[in-house]
């Protein structure tokens, strides 16, 4: 019985795996479990090449890179690492929001360039009290909303369904949400169900004084439409931690001071990544013990 390492893993997770199991990098009849990340998942071709595969363990909360229906049909169980990264992703979303409205990264570049000696940095936009719309009020969306209540933000959201126990205003479409806010924060899952949800029409509804924050997946936003909206000034700015084709960032964004560009670092702090590695390992361990998972995907 061996475990397939689909892609490079967090060193401490890799070490734990090697300490307990026979780890292989090539498919074979011996493989009963595969460990992967949100970025790579396990393709249908890989599943089909592993006749005895029974578990796929993801390092990361997202698992849109694995076809869960295909896995289920083959009798393969699938886990991810929810909850342990919620706080850090929400922290980064709020950081990005503050950065793009108050223009902190742009101001940092201004100082480094020596421009301060020649005049004042232009005035920015106040954060406290802003109207913020959360697209996707799952665990991470709720954690973002919770943080923003401390900034007296007026919160609304759109999700597939209205959620009974939340104090925020429900909008019945992404465009309706965008039309009523100053900042639209994308916190949905990825995959085909949310692809292109933030369309040109949604960006138009956000309007010339509206900002977009995306810590979810690049696929949720029509990226060419976003680039065009920024160029044309039909939205005011964006803070982006995720892109359609990572690590490739649209070149047109690189020299724009109204855009904060981050290299998909939502969960990238040591404590969070270690907690994700630990949870991924515990999923594998429990599967190897009794065939069940600690955090199976829904
Ligand atoms: C990545 C993420 O997983 O959890 C997710 O869905 O997007 C990130 O935490 C991380 O880069 C590890 O692949």
PDB file of C-alpha atoms and ligand atoms in Angstrom:
ATOM      1  CA  UNK A   1       0.000   0.000   0.000  1.00  0.00           C
ATOM      2  CA  UNK A   2       1.546   3.274  -1.033  1.00  0.00           C
ATOM      3  CA  UNK A   3       0.607   6.953  -1.095  1.00  0.00           C
ATOM      4  CA  UNK A   4       0.984   9.023  -4.253  1.00  0.00           C
ATOM      5  CA  UNK A   5       2.505  12.477  -3.856  1.00  0.00           C
ATOM      6  CA  UNK A   6       0.831  14.316  -6.737  1.00  0.00           C
ATOM      7  CA  UNK A   7       2.875  17.533  -6.456  1.00  0.00           C
ATOM      8  CA  UNK A   8       5.462  19.165  -4.185  1.00  0.00           C
ATOM      9  CA  UNK A   9       4.095  19.495  -0.619  1.00  0.00           C
ATOM     10  CA  UNK A  10       4.791  21.595   2.481  1.00  0.00           C
ATOM     11  CA  UNK A  11       8.141  20.226   3.794  1.00  0.00           C
ATOM     12  CA  UNK A  12       6.744  19.277   7.229  1.00  0.00           C
ATOM     13  CA  UNK A  13       3.810  17.422   5.635  1.00  0.00           C
ATOM     14  CA  UNK A  14       6.161  15.674   3.244  1.00  0.00           C
ATOM     15  CA  UNK A  15       8.365  14.622   6.154  1.00  0.00           C
ATOM     16  CA  UNK A  16       5.406  13.309   8.170  1.00  0.00           C
ATOM     17  CA  UNK A  17       4.180  11.343   5.173  1.00  0.00           C
ATOM     18  CA  UNK A  18       7.615   9.815   4.536  1.00  0.00           C
ATOM     19  CA  UNK A  19       7.932   8.921   8.216  1.00  0.00           C
ATOM     20  CA  UNK A  20       4.716   6.882   8.206  1.00  0.00           C
ATOM     21  CA  UNK A  21       3.965   5.615   4.708  1.00  0.00           C
ATOM     22  CA  UNK A  22       5.572   4.439   1.510  1.00  0.00           C
ATOM     23  CA  UNK A  23       5.456   7.575  -0.668  1.00  0.00           C
ATOM     24  CA  UNK A  24       5.673   7.315  -4.452  1.00  0.00           C
ATOM     25  CA  UNK A  25       5.651   9.899  -7.236  1.00  0.00           C
ATOM     26  CA  UNK A  26       4.453   7.644 -10.042  1.00  0.00           C
ATOM     27  CA  UNK A  27       1.072   5.890 -10.429  1.00  0.00           C
ATOM     28  CA  UNK A  28       0.883   2.162  -9.739  1.00  0.00           C
ATOM     29  CA  UNK A  29      -1.547  -0.575  -8.612  1.00  0.00           C
ATOM     30  CA  UNK A  30      -0.124  -0.174  -5.082  1.00  0.00           C
ATOM     31  CA  UNK A  31      -1.449   3.363  -4.617  1.00  0.00           C
ATOM     32  CA  UNK A  32      -4.454   3.552  -2.246  1.00  0.00           C
ATOM     33  CA  UNK A  33      -4.344   7.275  -1.426  1.00  0.00           C
ATOM     34  CA  UNK A  34      -3.150  10.446  -3.157  1.00  0.00           C
ATOM     35  CA  UNK A  35      -2.028  13.658  -1.454  1.00  0.00           C
ATOM     36  CA  UNK A  36      -2.320  16.851  -3.487  1.00  0.00           C
ATOM     37  CA  UNK A  37      -2.991  20.591  -3.184  1.00  0.00           C
ATOM     38  CA  UNK A  38      -5.830  22.863  -4.230  1.00  0.00           C
ATOM     39  CA  UNK A  39      -3.738  24.006  -7.171  1.00  0.00           C
ATOM     40  CA  UNK A  40      -3.150  20.540  -8.646  1.00  0.00           C
ATOM     41  CA  UNK A  41      -5.976  18.296  -7.428  1.00  0.00           C
ATOM     42  CA  UNK A  42      -6.138  14.869  -9.071  1.00  0.00           C
ATOM     43  CA  UNK A  43      -7.251  14.702 -12.700  1.00  0.00           C
ATOM     44  CA  UNK A  44      -9.724  12.105 -13.991  1.00  0.00           C
ATOM     45  CA  UNK A  45      -6.889  10.600 -16.066  1.00  0.00           C
ATOM     46  CA  UNK A  46      -4.785  10.207 -12.919  1.00  0.00           C
ATOM     47  CA  UNK A  47      -7.697   8.590 -11.064  1.00  0.00           C
ATOM     48  CA  UNK A  48      -8.290   6.208 -13.957  1.00  0.00           C
ATOM     49  CA  UNK A  49      -4.607   5.212 -13.910  1.00  0.00           C
ATOM     50  CA  UNK A  50      -4.859   4.219 -10.213  1.00  0.00           C
ATOM     51  CA  UNK A  51      -7.184   1.179  -9.979  1.00  0.00           C
ATOM     52  CA  UNK A  52      -6.866   0.859  -6.188  1.00  0.00           C
ATOM     53  CA  UNK A  53      -7.080   4.549  -5.302  1.00  0.00           C
ATOM     54  CA  UNK A  54      -9.622   5.038  -2.495  1.00  0.00           C
ATOM     55  CA  UNK A  55      -8.793   8.482  -1.019  1.00  0.00           C
ATOM     56  CA  UNK A  56      -7.741  11.898  -2.265  1.00  0.00           C
ATOM     57  CA  UNK A  57      -6.397  14.226   0.428  1.00  0.00           C
ATOM     58  CA  UNK A  58      -6.155  17.927  -0.468  1.00  0.00           C
ATOM     59  CA  UNK A  59      -3.869  20.448   1.216  1.00  0.00           C
ATOM     60  CA  UNK A  60      -6.130  23.527   0.889  1.00  0.00           C
ATOM     61  CA  UNK A  61      -9.813  24.311   1.252  1.00  0.00           C
ATOM     62  CA  UNK A  62     -10.507  24.506  -2.497  1.00  0.00           C
ATOM     63  CA  UNK A  63     -10.859  21.254  -4.421  1.00  0.00           C
ATOM     64  CA  UNK A  64     -12.252  22.403  -7.773  1.00  0.00           C
ATOM     65  CA  UNK A  65      -9.225  20.880  -9.482  1.00  0.00           C
ATOM     66  CA  UNK A  66     -10.555  17.409  -8.593  1.00  0.00           C
ATOM     67  CA  UNK A  67     -13.760  16.077 -10.158  1.00  0.00           C
ATOM     68  CA  UNK A  68     -15.498  14.915  -6.979  1.00  0.00           C
ATOM     69  CA  UNK A  69     -18.360  13.239  -8.894  1.00  0.00           C
ATOM     70  CA  UNK A  70     -15.852  11.201 -10.866  1.00  0.00           C
ATOM     71  CA  UNK A  71     -14.070  10.260  -7.642  1.00  0.00           C
ATOM     72  CA  UNK A  72     -17.341   9.262  -5.958  1.00  0.00           C
ATOM     73  CA  UNK A  73     -18.314   7.100  -8.938  1.00  0.00           C
ATOM     74  CA  UNK A  74     -15.005   5.263  -8.544  1.00  0.00           C
ATOM     75  CA  UNK A  75     -15.506   4.795  -4.784  1.00  0.00           C
ATOM     76  CA  UNK A  76     -12.834   7.360  -3.859  1.00  0.00           C
ATOM     77  CA  UNK A  77     -13.366   9.601  -0.806  1.00  0.00           C
ATOM     78  CA  UNK A  78     -12.071  13.190  -0.883  1.00  0.00           C
ATOM     79  CA  UNK A  79     -10.937  15.558   1.897  1.00  0.00           C
ATOM     80  CA  UNK A  80      -9.856  19.210   2.105  1.00  0.00           C
ATOM     81  CA  UNK A  81      -8.605  21.517   4.905  1.00  0.00           C
ATOM     82  CA  UNK A  82     -11.457  23.874   5.864  1.00  0.00           C
ATOM     83  CA  UNK A  83     -11.597  26.151   8.948  1.00  0.00           C
ATOM     84  CA  UNK A  84      -7.870  26.204   9.753  1.00  0.00           C
ATOM     85  CA  UNK A  85      -7.230  28.855   7.067  1.00  0.00           C
ATOM     86  CA  UNK A  86     -10.427  30.890   7.430  1.00  0.00           C
ATOM     87  CA  UNK A  87      -8.946  33.553   9.721  1.00  0.00           C
ATOM     88  CA  UNK A  88      -5.832  34.154   7.658  1.00  0.00           C
ATOM     89  CA  UNK A  89      -7.669  34.399   4.344  1.00  0.00           C
ATOM     90  CA  UNK A  90     -10.159  36.814   5.940  1.00  0.00           C
ATOM     91  CA  UNK A  91      -7.282  38.829   7.440  1.00  0.00           C
ATOM     92  CA  UNK A  92      -5.704  39.141   4.003  1.00  0.00           C
ATOM     93  CA  UNK A  93      -9.008  40.172   2.399  1.00  0.00           C
ATOM     94  CA  UNK A  94      -9.401  43.017   4.887  1.00  0.00           C
ATOM     95  CA  UNK A  95      -5.725  43.943   4.418  1.00  0.00           C
ATOM     96  CA  UNK A  96      -6.234  44.090   0.640  1.00  0.00           C
ATOM     97  CA  UNK A  97      -9.380  46.160   1.049  1.00  0.00           C
ATOM     98  CA  UNK A  98      -7.598  48.695   3.254  1.00  0.00           C
ATOM     99  CA  UNK A  99      -4.571  48.712   0.971  1.00  0.00           C
ATOM    100  CA  UNK A 100      -6.496  49.470  -2.213  1.00  0.00           C
ATOM    101  CA  UNK A 101      -8.781  52.122  -0.664  1.00  0.00           C
ATOM    102  CA  UNK A 102      -6.036  53.879   1.332  1.00  0.00           C
ATOM    103  CA  UNK A 103      -3.481  53.175  -1.424  1.00  0.00           C
ATOM    104  CA  UNK A 104      -0.876  51.862   0.989  1.00  0.00           C
ATOM    105  CA  UNK A 105       1.179  49.857  -1.530  1.00  0.00           C
ATOM    106  CA  UNK A 106       1.060  52.764  -3.967  1.00  0.00           C
ATOM    107  CA  UNK A 107       2.146  55.123  -1.169  1.00  0.00           C
ATOM    108  CA  UNK A 108       5.013  52.776  -0.286  1.00  0.00           C
ATOM    109  CA  UNK A 109       6.200  52.911  -3.905  1.00  0.00           C
ATOM    110  CA  UNK A 110       5.845  56.719  -3.797  1.00  0.00           C
ATOM    111  CA  UNK A 111       8.181  56.938  -0.798  1.00  0.00           C
ATOM    112  CA  UNK A 112      10.702  54.478  -2.249  1.00  0.00           C
ATOM    113  CA  UNK A 113      10.818  56.391  -5.536  1.00  0.00           C
ATOM    114  CA  UNK A 114      11.765  59.538  -3.609  1.00  0.00           C
ATOM    115  CA  UNK A 115       8.592  61.318  -4.755  1.00  0.00           C
ATOM    116  CA  UNK A 116       7.724  62.526  -1.233  1.00  0.00           C
ATOM    117  CA  UNK A 117      10.427  65.182  -1.531  1.00  0.00           C
ATOM    118  CA  UNK A 118       8.508  66.682  -4.458  1.00  0.00           C
ATOM    119  CA  UNK A 119       5.003  66.820  -2.984  1.00  0.00           C
ATOM    120  CA  UNK A 120       2.199  65.166  -1.100  1.00  0.00           C
ATOM    121  CA  UNK A 121       0.747  61.780  -1.950  1.00  0.00           C
ATOM    122  CA  UNK A 122      -2.788  62.169  -3.380  1.00  0.00           C
ATOM    123  CA  UNK A 123      -5.718  61.709  -0.996  1.00  0.00           C
ATOM    124  CA  UNK A 124      -7.291  58.261  -0.809  1.00  0.00           C
ATOM    125  CA  UNK A 125     -10.688  56.826   0.228  1.00  0.00           C
ATOM    126  CA  UNK A 126     -11.932  56.267   3.798  1.00  0.00           C
ATOM    127  CA  UNK A 127     -12.494  52.671   4.913  1.00  0.00           C
ATOM    128  CA  UNK A 128     -14.604  53.077   8.066  1.00  0.00           C
ATOM    129  CA  UNK A 129     -18.309  53.093   7.330  1.00  0.00           C
ATOM    130  CA  UNK A 130     -17.999  51.925   3.701  1.00  0.00           C
ATOM    131  CA  UNK A 131     -20.705  49.752   2.137  1.00  0.00           C
ATOM    132  CA  UNK A 132     -19.186  46.338   1.476  1.00  0.00           C
ATOM    133  CA  UNK A 133     -20.824  43.455  -0.399  1.00  0.00           C
ATOM    134  CA  UNK A 134     -19.595  39.906   0.171  1.00  0.00           C
ATOM    135  CA  UNK A 135     -20.076  37.562  -2.763  1.00  0.00           C
ATOM    136  CA  UNK A 136     -20.231  34.077  -1.198  1.00  0.00           C
ATOM    137  CA  UNK A 137     -21.069  34.065   2.508  1.00  0.00           C
ATOM    138  CA  UNK A 138     -19.421  30.797   3.494  1.00  0.00           C
ATOM    139  CA  UNK A 139     -16.908  30.391   6.297  1.00  0.00           C
ATOM    140  CA  UNK A 140     -14.424  32.839   4.810  1.00  0.00           C
ATOM    141  CA  UNK A 141     -17.085  35.338   3.706  1.00  0.00           C
ATOM    142  CA  UNK A 142     -18.542  35.388   7.200  1.00  0.00           C
ATOM    143  CA  UNK A 143     -15.096  35.884   8.761  1.00  0.00           C
ATOM    144  CA  UNK A 144     -14.500  38.851   6.451  1.00  0.00           C
ATOM    145  CA  UNK A 145     -17.895  40.340   7.348  1.00  0.00           C
ATOM    146  CA  UNK A 146     -17.185  39.823  11.054  1.00  0.00           C
ATOM    147  CA  UNK A 147     -13.911  41.755  10.783  1.00  0.00           C
ATOM    148  CA  UNK A 148     -15.523  44.569   8.793  1.00  0.00           C
ATOM    149  CA  UNK A 149     -18.209  45.142  11.419  1.00  0.00           C
ATOM    150  CA  UNK A 150     -15.367  46.529  13.564  1.00  0.00           C
ATOM    151  CA  UNK A 151     -14.875  49.137  10.803  1.00  0.00           C
ATOM    152  CA  UNK A 152     -18.580  50.058  11.005  1.00  0.00           C
ATOM    153  CA  UNK A 153     -19.005  48.856   7.431  1.00  0.00           C
ATOM    154  CA  UNK A 154     -22.532  48.462   6.087  1.00  0.00           C
ATOM    155  CA  UNK A 155     -22.624  44.832   4.987  1.00  0.00           C
ATOM    156  CA  UNK A 156     -24.627  42.999   2.384  1.00  0.00           C
ATOM    157  CA  UNK A 157     -24.090  39.687   0.605  1.00  0.00           C
ATOM    158  CA  UNK A 158     -25.122  37.414  -2.193  1.00  0.00           C
ATOM    159  CA  UNK A 159     -24.977  33.624  -1.923  1.00  0.00           C
ATOM    160  CA  UNK A 160     -26.809  30.872  -3.791  1.00  0.00           C
ATOM    161  CA  UNK A 161     -29.390  30.981  -1.007  1.00  0.00           C
ATOM    162  CA  UNK A 162     -30.389  33.590   1.539  1.00  0.00           C
ATOM    163  CA  UNK A 163     -28.994  32.597   4.934  1.00  0.00           C
ATOM    164  CA  UNK A 164     -31.520  32.875   7.799  1.00  0.00           C
ATOM    165  CA  UNK A 165     -29.234  33.653  10.743  1.00  0.00           C
ATOM    166  CA  UNK A 166     -27.107  36.554   9.448  1.00  0.00           C
ATOM    167  CA  UNK A 167     -27.648  40.267  10.130  1.00  0.00           C
ATOM    168  CA  UNK A 168     -26.477  41.412   6.658  1.00  0.00           C
ATOM    169  CA  UNK A 169     -28.742  42.501   3.807  1.00  0.00           C
ATOM    170  CA  UNK A 170     -29.293  39.880   1.102  1.00  0.00           C
ATOM    171  CA  UNK A 171     -29.015  40.861  -2.573  1.00  0.00           C
ATOM    172  CA  UNK A 172     -30.623  38.449  -5.010  1.00  0.00           C
ATOM    173  CA  UNK A 173     -27.917  38.626  -7.679  1.00  0.00           C
ATOM    174  CA  UNK A 174     -24.229  39.552  -7.986  1.00  0.00           C
ATOM    175  CA  UNK A 175     -25.201  42.628 -10.054  1.00  0.00           C
ATOM    176  CA  UNK A 176     -27.742  43.765  -7.442  1.00  0.00           C
ATOM    177  CA  UNK A 177     -25.082  43.309  -4.749  1.00  0.00           C
ATOM    178  CA  UNK A 178     -22.481  45.287  -6.738  1.00  0.00           C
ATOM    179  CA  UNK A 179     -24.937  48.097  -7.471  1.00  0.00           C
ATOM    180  CA  UNK A 180     -25.481  48.812  -3.773  1.00  0.00           C
ATOM    181  CA  UNK A 181     -21.901  48.798  -2.445  1.00  0.00           C
ATOM    182  CA  UNK A 182     -18.586  50.662  -2.553  1.00  0.00           C
ATOM    183  CA  UNK A 183     -16.516  47.472  -2.315  1.00  0.00           C
ATOM    184  CA  UNK A 184     -17.322  44.024  -3.688  1.00  0.00           C
ATOM    185  CA  UNK A 185     -15.388  41.222  -1.962  1.00  0.00           C
ATOM    186  CA  UNK A 186     -15.280  37.876  -3.757  1.00  0.00           C
ATOM    187  CA  UNK A 187     -15.273  34.933  -1.306  1.00  0.00           C
ATOM    188  CA  UNK A 188     -16.971  32.152  -3.262  1.00  0.00           C
ATOM    189  CA  UNK A 189     -15.546  28.748  -4.027  1.00  0.00           C
ATOM    190  CA  UNK A 190     -14.035  28.201  -7.470  1.00  0.00           C
ATOM    191  CA  UNK A 191     -15.010  25.753 -10.179  1.00  0.00           C
ATOM    192  CA  UNK A 192     -17.588  25.792 -12.951  1.00  0.00           C
ATOM    193  CA  UNK A 193     -20.497  26.870 -10.721  1.00  0.00           C
ATOM    194  CA  UNK A 194     -18.935  30.287 -10.068  1.00  0.00           C
ATOM    195  CA  UNK A 195     -16.902  30.832 -13.264  1.00  0.00           C
ATOM    196  CA  UNK A 196     -17.306  34.369 -14.594  1.00  0.00           C
ATOM    197  CA  UNK A 197     -19.812  35.328 -11.870  1.00  0.00           C
ATOM    198  CA  UNK A 198     -18.199  38.776 -11.673  1.00  0.00           C
ATOM    199  CA  UNK A 199     -18.954  39.676 -15.279  1.00  0.00           C
ATOM    200  CA  UNK A 200     -18.579  42.934 -17.211  1.00  0.00           C
ATOM    201  CA  UNK A 201     -22.165  43.759 -16.181  1.00  0.00           C
ATOM    202  CA  UNK A 202     -21.376  43.211 -12.474  1.00  0.00           C
ATOM    203  CA  UNK A 203     -18.296  45.444 -12.765  1.00  0.00           C
ATOM    204  CA  UNK A 204     -20.411  48.098 -14.511  1.00  0.00           C
ATOM    205  CA  UNK A 205     -22.897  47.885 -11.621  1.00  0.00           C
ATOM    206  CA  UNK A 206     -20.040  48.384  -9.127  1.00  0.00           C
ATOM    207  CA  UNK A 207     -19.371  51.668 -10.887  1.00  0.00           C
ATOM    208  CA  UNK A 208     -16.570  54.246 -11.199  1.00  0.00           C
ATOM    209  CA  UNK A 209     -16.161  54.706  -7.428  1.00  0.00           C
ATOM    210  CA  UNK A 210     -16.369  50.958  -6.684  1.00  0.00           C
ATOM    211  CA  UNK A 211     -13.544  48.601  -5.709  1.00  0.00           C
ATOM    212  CA  UNK A 212     -13.165  44.848  -6.218  1.00  0.00           C
ATOM    213  CA  UNK A 213     -11.349  42.579  -3.748  1.00  0.00           C
ATOM    214  CA  UNK A 214     -10.768  38.950  -4.776  1.00  0.00           C
ATOM    215  CA  UNK A 215      -9.281  36.373  -2.410  1.00  0.00           C
ATOM    216  CA  UNK A 216     -11.276  33.453  -3.865  1.00  0.00           C
ATOM    217  CA  UNK A 217     -10.356  32.265  -7.328  1.00  0.00           C
ATOM    218  CA  UNK A 218      -9.372  34.148 -10.486  1.00  0.00           C
ATOM    219  CA  UNK A 219     -11.948  32.112 -12.405  1.00  0.00           C
ATOM    220  CA  UNK A 220     -14.814  33.863 -10.568  1.00  0.00           C
ATOM    221  CA  UNK A 221     -13.974  37.178 -12.273  1.00  0.00           C
ATOM    222  CA  UNK A 222     -14.042  37.877 -16.005  1.00  0.00           C
ATOM    223  CA  UNK A 223     -10.403  38.985 -15.964  1.00  0.00           C
ATOM    224  CA  UNK A 224     -10.300  40.689 -19.403  1.00  0.00           C
ATOM    225  CA  UNK A 225     -13.442  42.624 -18.393  1.00  0.00           C
ATOM    226  CA  UNK A 226     -11.757  43.640 -15.124  1.00  0.00           C
ATOM    227  CA  UNK A 227      -8.636  44.856 -16.950  1.00  0.00           C
ATOM    228  CA  UNK A 228     -10.833  46.849 -19.328  1.00  0.00           C
ATOM    229  CA  UNK A 229     -12.951  48.320 -16.486  1.00  0.00           C
ATOM    230  CA  UNK A 230      -9.788  49.532 -14.739  1.00  0.00           C
ATOM    231  CA  UNK A 231      -8.362  50.942 -17.954  1.00  0.00           C
ATOM    232  CA  UNK A 232     -11.599  52.759 -18.760  1.00  0.00           C
ATOM    233  CA  UNK A 233     -12.074  53.959 -15.179  1.00  0.00           C
ATOM    234  CA  UNK A 234     -15.476  52.307 -14.909  1.00  0.00           C
ATOM    235  CA  UNK A 235     -14.331  50.885 -11.544  1.00  0.00           C
ATOM    236  CA  UNK A 236     -11.948  52.642  -9.132  1.00  0.00           C
ATOM    237  CA  UNK A 237      -9.522  49.865  -8.211  1.00  0.00           C
ATOM    238  CA  UNK A 238      -8.939  46.257  -7.228  1.00  0.00           C
ATOM    239  CA  UNK A 239      -7.043  44.159  -4.697  1.00  0.00           C
ATOM    240  CA  UNK A 240      -6.335  40.738  -6.169  1.00  0.00           C
ATOM    241  CA  UNK A 241      -4.761  37.712  -4.489  1.00  0.00           C
ATOM    242  CA  UNK A 242      -5.878  35.311  -7.224  1.00  0.00           C
ATOM    243  CA  UNK A 243      -5.742  35.283 -11.013  1.00  0.00           C
ATOM    244  CA  UNK A 244      -7.167  33.309 -13.905  1.00  0.00           C
ATOM    245  CA  UNK A 245      -3.813  31.805 -14.949  1.00  0.00           C
ATOM    246  CA  UNK A 246      -1.450  31.889 -11.958  1.00  0.00           C
ATOM    247  CA  UNK A 247       1.360  32.827 -11.759  1.00  0.00           C
ATOM    248  CA  UNK A 248       0.636  34.923 -14.857  1.00  0.00           C
ATOM    249  CA  UNK A 249      -0.777  38.365 -14.063  1.00  0.00           C
ATOM    250  CA  UNK A 250      -2.262  40.432 -16.919  1.00  0.00           C
ATOM    251  CA  UNK A 251       0.638  42.715 -17.979  1.00  0.00           C
ATOM    252  CA  UNK A 252      -1.764  45.668 -18.220  1.00  0.00           C
ATOM    253  CA  UNK A 253      -2.166  45.563 -14.417  1.00  0.00           C
ATOM    254  CA  UNK A 254       1.522  45.666 -13.530  1.00  0.00           C
ATOM    255  CA  UNK A 255       2.077  49.415 -13.682  1.00  0.00           C
ATOM    256  CA  UNK A 256      -1.310  50.473 -12.271  1.00  0.00           C
ATOM    257  CA  UNK A 257      -1.288  52.157  -8.857  1.00  0.00           C
ATOM    258  CA  UNK A 258      -5.022  51.528  -8.406  1.00  0.00           C
ATOM    259  CA  UNK A 259      -4.454  47.773  -8.204  1.00  0.00           C
ATOM    260  CA  UNK A 260      -2.943  45.731  -5.365  1.00  0.00           C
ATOM    261  CA  UNK A 261      -1.388  42.532  -6.719  1.00  0.00           C
ATOM    262  CA  UNK A 262      -0.637  39.624  -4.379  1.00  0.00           C
ATOM    263  CA  UNK A 263       0.809  36.190  -5.287  1.00  0.00           C
ATOM    264  CA  UNK A 264      -2.017  33.963  -3.896  1.00  0.00           C
ATOM    265  CA  UNK A 265      -0.945  34.312  -0.266  1.00  0.00           C
ATOM    266  CA  UNK A 266      -4.330  34.105   1.499  1.00  0.00           C
ATOM    267  CA  UNK A 267      -3.297  31.124   3.634  1.00  0.00           C
ATOM    268  CA  UNK A 268       0.439  31.743   3.415  1.00  0.00           C
ATOM    269  CA  UNK A 269       1.570  32.241   6.997  1.00  0.00           C
ATOM    270  CA  UNK A 270       3.548  29.645   8.905  1.00  0.00           C
ATOM    271  CA  UNK A 271       0.928  28.819  11.538  1.00  0.00           C
ATOM    272  CA  UNK A 272      -1.848  28.417   8.993  1.00  0.00           C
ATOM    273  CA  UNK A 273       0.157  26.334   6.545  1.00  0.00           C
ATOM    274  CA  UNK A 274       1.343  24.062   9.386  1.00  0.00           C
ATOM    275  CA  UNK A 275      -2.270  23.656  10.553  1.00  0.00           C
ATOM    276  CA  UNK A 276      -3.307  22.805   6.988  1.00  0.00           C
ATOM    277  CA  UNK A 277      -0.481  20.253   6.730  1.00  0.00           C
ATOM    278  CA  UNK A 278      -1.439  18.754  10.065  1.00  0.00           C
ATOM    279  CA  UNK A 279      -5.104  18.432   9.045  1.00  0.00           C
ATOM    280  CA  UNK A 280      -4.173  16.906   5.682  1.00  0.00           C
ATOM    281  CA  UNK A 281      -1.960  14.388   7.497  1.00  0.00           C
ATOM    282  CA  UNK A 282      -4.708  13.527   9.993  1.00  0.00           C
ATOM    283  CA  UNK A 283      -7.113  12.928   7.109  1.00  0.00           C
ATOM    284  CA  UNK A 284      -4.682  10.458   5.550  1.00  0.00           C
ATOM    285  CA  UNK A 285      -3.947   8.792   8.874  1.00  0.00           C
ATOM    286  CA  UNK A 286      -7.634   8.303   9.674  1.00  0.00           C
ATOM    287  CA  UNK A 287      -8.284   6.968   6.183  1.00  0.00           C
ATOM    288  CA  UNK A 288      -5.426   4.462   6.565  1.00  0.00           C
ATOM    289  CA  UNK A 289      -6.829   3.411   9.973  1.00  0.00           C
ATOM    290  CA  UNK A 290     -10.551   3.035   9.325  1.00  0.00           C
ATOM    291  CA  UNK A 291     -11.281   4.219   5.789  1.00  0.00           C
ATOM    292  CA  UNK A 292     -12.935   7.474   6.892  1.00  0.00           C
ATOM    293  CA  UNK A 293     -11.810  11.112   6.735  1.00  0.00           C
ATOM    294  CA  UNK A 294     -11.634  13.890   9.357  1.00  0.00           C
ATOM    295  CA  UNK A 295     -12.874  16.602   6.967  1.00  0.00           C
ATOM    296  CA  UNK A 296     -14.521  15.009   3.931  1.00  0.00           C
ATOM    297  CA  UNK A 297     -15.711  17.464   1.258  1.00  0.00           C
ATOM    298  CA  UNK A 298     -19.443  18.152   1.184  1.00  0.00           C
TER     299      UNK A 298
HETATM  300  C1  LIG B   1      -3.861  27.077  -1.490  1.00  0.00           C
HETATM  301  C2  LIG B   1      -6.025  27.947  -1.406  1.00  0.00           C
HETATM  302  O1  LIG B   1      -4.465  25.887  -1.242  1.00  0.00           O
HETATM  303  O2  LIG B   1      -6.828  26.543   0.296  1.00  0.00           O
HETATM  304  C3  LIG B   1      -7.009  26.999  -0.822  1.00  0.00           C
HETATM  305  O3  LIG B   1      -8.007  26.706  -1.512  1.00  0.00           O
HETATM  306  O4  LIG B   1      -6.274  28.563  -2.387  1.00  0.00           O
HETATM  307  C4  LIG B   1      -4.696  28.104  -0.802  1.00  0.00           C
HETATM  308  O5  LIG B   1      -4.719  27.949   0.570  1.00  0.00           O
HETATM  309  C5  LIG B   1      -2.469  26.985  -1.040  1.00  0.00           C
HETATM  310  O6  LIG B   1      -1.756  27.746  -1.921  1.00  0.00           O
HETATM  311  C6  LIG B   1      -1.960  25.577  -1.057  1.00  0.00           C
HETATM  312  O7  LIG B   1      -2.068  24.998  -2.333  1.00  0.00           O
END
